[in-house]
């Protein structure tokens, strides 16, 4: 069994991609940080003459730009509706994108939100990543959980004075997908760990998450329970097992849904050689 050169790295995006493609090989490839990838992980093809063995999805950069513009429009709507005194935004980049709310400021806002009802791009950084990993049966020397940034956390003040924090993600797609729901559920798990470890009196909303897509006028909530269950099963069962494999040992498949995967041409070529 081959050991990685450096700890593998799990992000919220990789969780979403796993629930989208359900491909263990793709996850095992992508867990390796780009700067640490060796010959066992296909690299993006920079030579057009060599054929599209590994490459980004056509038009992916345009889609990303459109997604960022959509996110900015939705944040502008939020600010117009609720006002700057109720939406915590750290600032904006020169390109008009929201700045990340650093972890200490995120914790301070969760502990005492004051008048704020929304936190924009809050950083979710596990205060004890090794302890978190061990509780889920993950070898902390093998896999690191990267800091995450949901688009929004909404602060709900309950009648008894307690706080509940709902994770909201903004998506430029027309409809929300299982992958989107799973990503929100993953953020919810991280947020719960942060509230516990930091002694924050509020708690994440375990009943509801929300997606703000093109098909909705505002954030549309969804029942979180089933998605949290599957994300927890992923952390507890799938991730430790897949991370311990060499990339060549991970299960894989090629089907119609694989066309959006950057490794599609690589895997299809392998399937044609070996089938």
Coordinates of C-alpha atoms in Angstrom, one line a residue:
X1 CA 0.0 0.0 0.0
X2 CA 1.5 3.3 -1.1
X3 CA 1.7 6.2 1.4
X4 CA 1.3 9.8 0.2
X5 CA 4.3 12.1 0.2
X6 CA 2.4 14.7 2.3
X7 CA -1.0 14.7 4.1
X8 CA -3.9 14.5 1.8
X9 CA -6.3 17.5 1.9
X10 CA -10.1 17.4 2.0
X11 CA -12.1 20.5 1.1
X12 CA -15.8 21.2 0.9
X13 CA -15.6 21.2 -2.9
X14 CA -14.2 17.7 -2.9
X15 CA -17.0 16.5 -0.7
X16 CA -19.5 18.0 -3.2
X17 CA -17.7 16.4 -6.1
X18 CA -17.7 13.0 -4.4
X19 CA -21.5 13.1 -4.0
X20 CA -21.8 14.4 -7.6
X21 CA -19.7 11.7 -9.4
X22 CA -19.5 8.9 -6.7
X23 CA -16.1 8.1 -8.0
X24 CA -13.5 6.9 -5.5
X25 CA -10.6 7.4 -8.0
X26 CA -11.5 11.0 -8.6
X27 CA -11.6 11.7 -4.9
X28 CA -8.3 9.9 -4.3
X29 CA -6.6 11.9 -7.1
X30 CA -8.0 15.2 -5.9
X31 CA -7.1 14.6 -2.3
X32 CA -3.4 15.0 -3.3
X33 CA -2.4 18.7 -3.2
X34 CA -1.4 19.9 -6.6
X35 CA 2.1 20.7 -5.6
X36 CA 2.6 17.2 -4.3
X37 CA 1.3 15.2 -7.2
X38 CA 3.6 12.6 -8.7
X39 CA 3.3 10.2 -11.7
X40 CA 0.5 8.3 -10.0
X41 CA -1.9 11.3 -10.3
X42 CA -2.7 12.5 -13.8
X43 CA -1.8 16.2 -14.4
X44 CA -3.7 18.7 -16.5
X45 CA -2.6 18.4 -20.1
X46 CA -0.8 21.5 -21.2
X47 CA 0.0 20.2 -24.7
X48 CA -3.0 20.3 -27.1
X49 CA -1.1 18.1 -29.5
X50 CA -1.1 15.3 -26.9
X51 CA -4.9 15.2 -26.8
X52 CA -7.3 16.0 -24.0
X53 CA -6.1 13.3 -21.6
X54 CA -6.7 15.5 -18.5
X55 CA -8.2 18.9 -18.7
X56 CA -10.8 21.3 -17.3
X57 CA -14.4 21.0 -18.5
X58 CA -14.9 23.2 -21.7
X59 CA -16.2 26.6 -20.6
X60 CA -15.4 26.0 -17.0
X61 CA -13.6 29.3 -16.5
X62 CA -16.6 31.2 -18.1
X63 CA -18.9 29.3 -15.7
X64 CA -16.8 30.3 -12.7
X65 CA -16.8 33.9 -13.7
X66 CA -20.6 33.9 -14.2
X67 CA -20.9 32.2 -10.8
X68 CA -18.9 34.9 -9.1
X69 CA -21.0 37.6 -10.7
X70 CA -24.2 35.9 -9.6
X71 CA -22.9 35.6 -6.1
X72 CA -22.1 39.3 -6.0
X73 CA -25.6 40.2 -7.2
X74 CA -27.1 38.1 -4.5
X75 CA -25.0 39.7 -1.8
X76 CA -25.9 43.1 -3.1
X77 CA -29.6 42.1 -2.8
X78 CA -28.9 41.0 0.7
X79 CA -27.3 44.3 1.6
X80 CA -30.1 46.3 0.1
X81 CA -32.7 44.4 1.9
X82 CA -31.2 44.1 5.4
X83 CA -28.6 46.9 5.5
X84 CA -24.9 47.0 6.2
X85 CA -25.5 46.9 10.0
X86 CA -27.1 43.5 9.7
X87 CA -24.8 41.9 7.1
X88 CA -21.2 41.3 8.3
X89 CA -19.0 41.8 5.2
X90 CA -15.3 42.2 5.8
X91 CA -14.8 44.0 2.5
X92 CA -14.4 43.5 -1.2
X93 CA -11.5 42.6 -3.5
X94 CA -10.6 44.9 -6.4
X95 CA -12.7 42.6 -8.6
X96 CA -15.7 43.0 -6.5
X97 CA -15.6 39.6 -4.7
X98 CA -16.3 39.4 -0.9
X99 CA -13.3 39.0 1.3
X100 CA -12.9 36.0 3.6
X101 CA -14.0 36.7 7.2
X102 CA -10.9 35.4 9.1
X103 CA -11.5 32.7 11.7
X104 CA -11.0 34.8 14.8
X105 CA -13.5 37.3 13.5
X106 CA -15.9 34.5 12.6
X107 CA -15.7 33.1 16.1
X108 CA -16.2 36.5 17.7
X109 CA -19.3 37.1 15.5
X110 CA -20.8 33.7 16.3
X111 CA -20.1 34.3 20.0
X112 CA -21.7 37.7 20.1
X113 CA -23.3 38.6 16.7
X114 CA -24.9 41.8 18.0
X115 CA -27.2 43.2 15.3
X116 CA -25.7 41.0 12.6
X117 CA -28.0 38.5 11.0
X118 CA -25.7 37.3 8.2
X119 CA -22.0 36.5 8.1
X120 CA -20.5 36.6 4.6
X121 CA -17.7 34.2 3.6
X122 CA -17.0 33.1 7.2
X123 CA -13.8 31.0 7.6
X124 CA -14.5 27.6 9.3
X125 CA -11.1 26.4 10.5
X126 CA -11.1 23.4 12.9
X127 CA -9.4 24.5 16.1
X128 CA -8.3 20.9 16.9
X129 CA -8.1 19.1 13.5
X130 CA -6.2 16.1 14.9
X131 CA -8.9 15.5 17.6
X132 CA -11.7 16.0 15.0
X133 CA -10.0 13.5 12.7
X134 CA -9.6 10.9 15.4
X135 CA -13.2 11.1 16.5
X136 CA -14.2 10.3 12.9
X137 CA -11.7 7.5 12.6
X138 CA -9.5 9.5 10.2
X139 CA -5.8 9.2 10.5
X140 CA -4.7 12.9 11.0
X141 CA -1.2 12.1 9.6
X142 CA -2.9 10.9 6.4
X143 CA -5.7 13.5 5.8
X144 CA -6.1 17.1 6.8
X145 CA -9.4 18.9 6.7
X146 CA -8.9 22.2 5.0
X147 CA -10.5 25.4 6.2
X148 CA -13.9 26.0 4.6
X149 CA -15.9 29.0 3.5
X150 CA -19.6 28.8 3.2
X151 CA -21.1 31.8 1.4
X152 CA -23.3 32.8 4.3
X153 CA -24.2 31.9 7.9
X154 CA -27.5 33.2 9.0
X155 CA -28.0 33.9 12.7
X156 CA -31.5 33.0 14.1
X157 CA -32.5 34.3 17.5
X158 CA -34.9 32.0 19.2
X159 CA -37.7 33.2 21.6
X160 CA -35.7 31.8 24.5
X161 CA -32.7 33.9 23.6
X162 CA -30.5 31.1 22.2
X163 CA -28.9 31.3 18.8
X164 CA -29.0 28.9 15.8
X165 CA -26.7 29.2 12.9
X166 CA -27.9 28.2 9.4
X167 CA -25.5 27.5 6.6
X168 CA -26.4 29.0 3.2
X169 CA -24.6 28.5 -0.1
X170 CA -25.1 30.6 -3.2
X171 CA -25.1 28.6 -6.4
X172 CA -25.4 29.9 -10.0
X173 CA -27.1 26.7 -11.2
X174 CA -30.9 26.8 -11.9
X175 CA -31.7 24.1 -9.4
X176 CA -29.9 22.8 -6.3
X177 CA -28.4 19.3 -6.5
X178 CA -27.5 16.5 -4.1
X179 CA -23.8 17.7 -4.3
X180 CA -24.9 21.2 -3.1
X181 CA -26.9 19.8 -0.2
X182 CA -23.9 17.5 0.8
X183 CA -21.5 20.5 0.8
X184 CA -23.8 22.5 3.1
X185 CA -24.1 19.4 5.4
X186 CA -20.3 19.2 5.5
X187 CA -20.1 22.8 6.5
X188 CA -22.7 22.2 9.1
X189 CA -20.5 19.4 10.6
X190 CA -17.5 21.7 10.8
X191 CA -19.5 24.5 12.3
X192 CA -20.8 22.2 15.0
X193 CA -17.3 21.2 15.9
X194 CA -16.2 24.8 16.1
X195 CA -19.1 25.8 18.3
X196 CA -18.3 22.9 20.6
X197 CA -14.5 23.5 20.7
X198 CA -14.7 27.3 21.1
X199 CA -17.5 27.2 23.8
X200 CA -19.8 29.2 21.6
X201 CA -23.3 29.3 23.2
X202 CA -25.2 29.1 19.9
X203 CA -25.5 25.9 17.9
X204 CA -25.7 25.1 14.1
X205 CA -29.2 24.5 12.8
X206 CA -29.2 20.7 12.3
X207 CA -32.7 20.7 10.9
X208 CA -32.3 23.0 7.9
X209 CA -29.7 24.2 5.5
X210 CA -30.4 26.5 2.5
X211 CA -29.3 27.0 -1.1
X212 CA -29.8 30.3 -3.0
X213 CA -29.9 29.2 -6.7
X214 CA -31.0 30.9 -9.9
X215 CA -34.4 29.2 -9.6
X216 CA -35.3 30.8 -6.2
X217 CA -36.0 34.4 -5.2
X218 CA -34.0 33.9 -2.0
X219 CA -32.3 31.2 0.0
X220 CA -34.5 28.0 -0.1
X221 CA -34.2 25.8 2.9
X222 CA -34.0 22.0 2.8
X223 CA -34.1 19.3 5.4
X224 CA -30.6 18.7 6.4
X225 CA -30.9 15.4 8.4
X226 CA -30.5 12.9 5.5
X227 CA -27.6 14.7 4.0
X228 CA -25.8 15.0 7.3
X229 CA -26.2 11.3 7.8
X230 CA -24.6 10.5 4.5
X231 CA -21.8 13.1 5.0
X232 CA -21.1 11.6 8.4
X233 CA -21.0 8.1 6.8
X234 CA -18.6 9.5 4.2
X235 CA -16.3 10.9 6.9
X236 CA -16.5 7.8 9.1
X237 CA -16.3 5.0 6.4
X238 CA -15.5 6.2 2.9
X239 CA -12.8 8.8 3.5
X240 CA -10.5 6.7 5.7
X241 CA -10.7 3.8 3.4
X242 CA -10.2 5.7 0.1
X243 CA -7.4 7.8 1.6
X244 CA -5.5 4.7 2.6
X245 CA -5.5 3.4 -1.0
X246 CA -2.9 4.0 -3.6
X247 CA -4.6 6.0 -6.5
X248 CA -4.3 3.0 -8.8
X249 CA -6.3 0.9 -6.2
X250 CA -9.3 3.2 -6.0
X251 CA -12.5 2.1 -7.7
X252 CA -13.5 4.0 -10.8
X253 CA -16.1 4.0 -13.6
X254 CA -16.9 5.7 -16.8
X255 CA -20.5 6.6 -17.6
X256 CA -22.5 9.5 -19.1
X257 CA -22.2 11.5 -15.8
X258 CA -18.4 11.3 -16.0
X259 CA -18.2 13.7 -18.9
X260 CA -17.9 16.6 -16.5
X261 CA -14.9 15.1 -14.7
X262 CA -11.5 16.5 -15.5
X263 CA -10.1 13.0 -15.6
X264 CA -12.8 11.7 -18.0
X265 CA -10.6 11.4 -21.1
X266 CA -7.8 9.8 -19.1
X267 CA -10.1 7.2 -17.7
X268 CA -11.9 6.6 -20.9
X269 CA -8.6 5.9 -22.7
X270 CA -7.7 3.4 -19.9
X271 CA -11.1 1.8 -20.3
X272 CA -10.7 1.4 -24.0
X273 CA -7.2 -0.1 -23.6
X274 CA -8.3 -2.6 -20.9
X275 CA -11.9 -3.4 -21.7

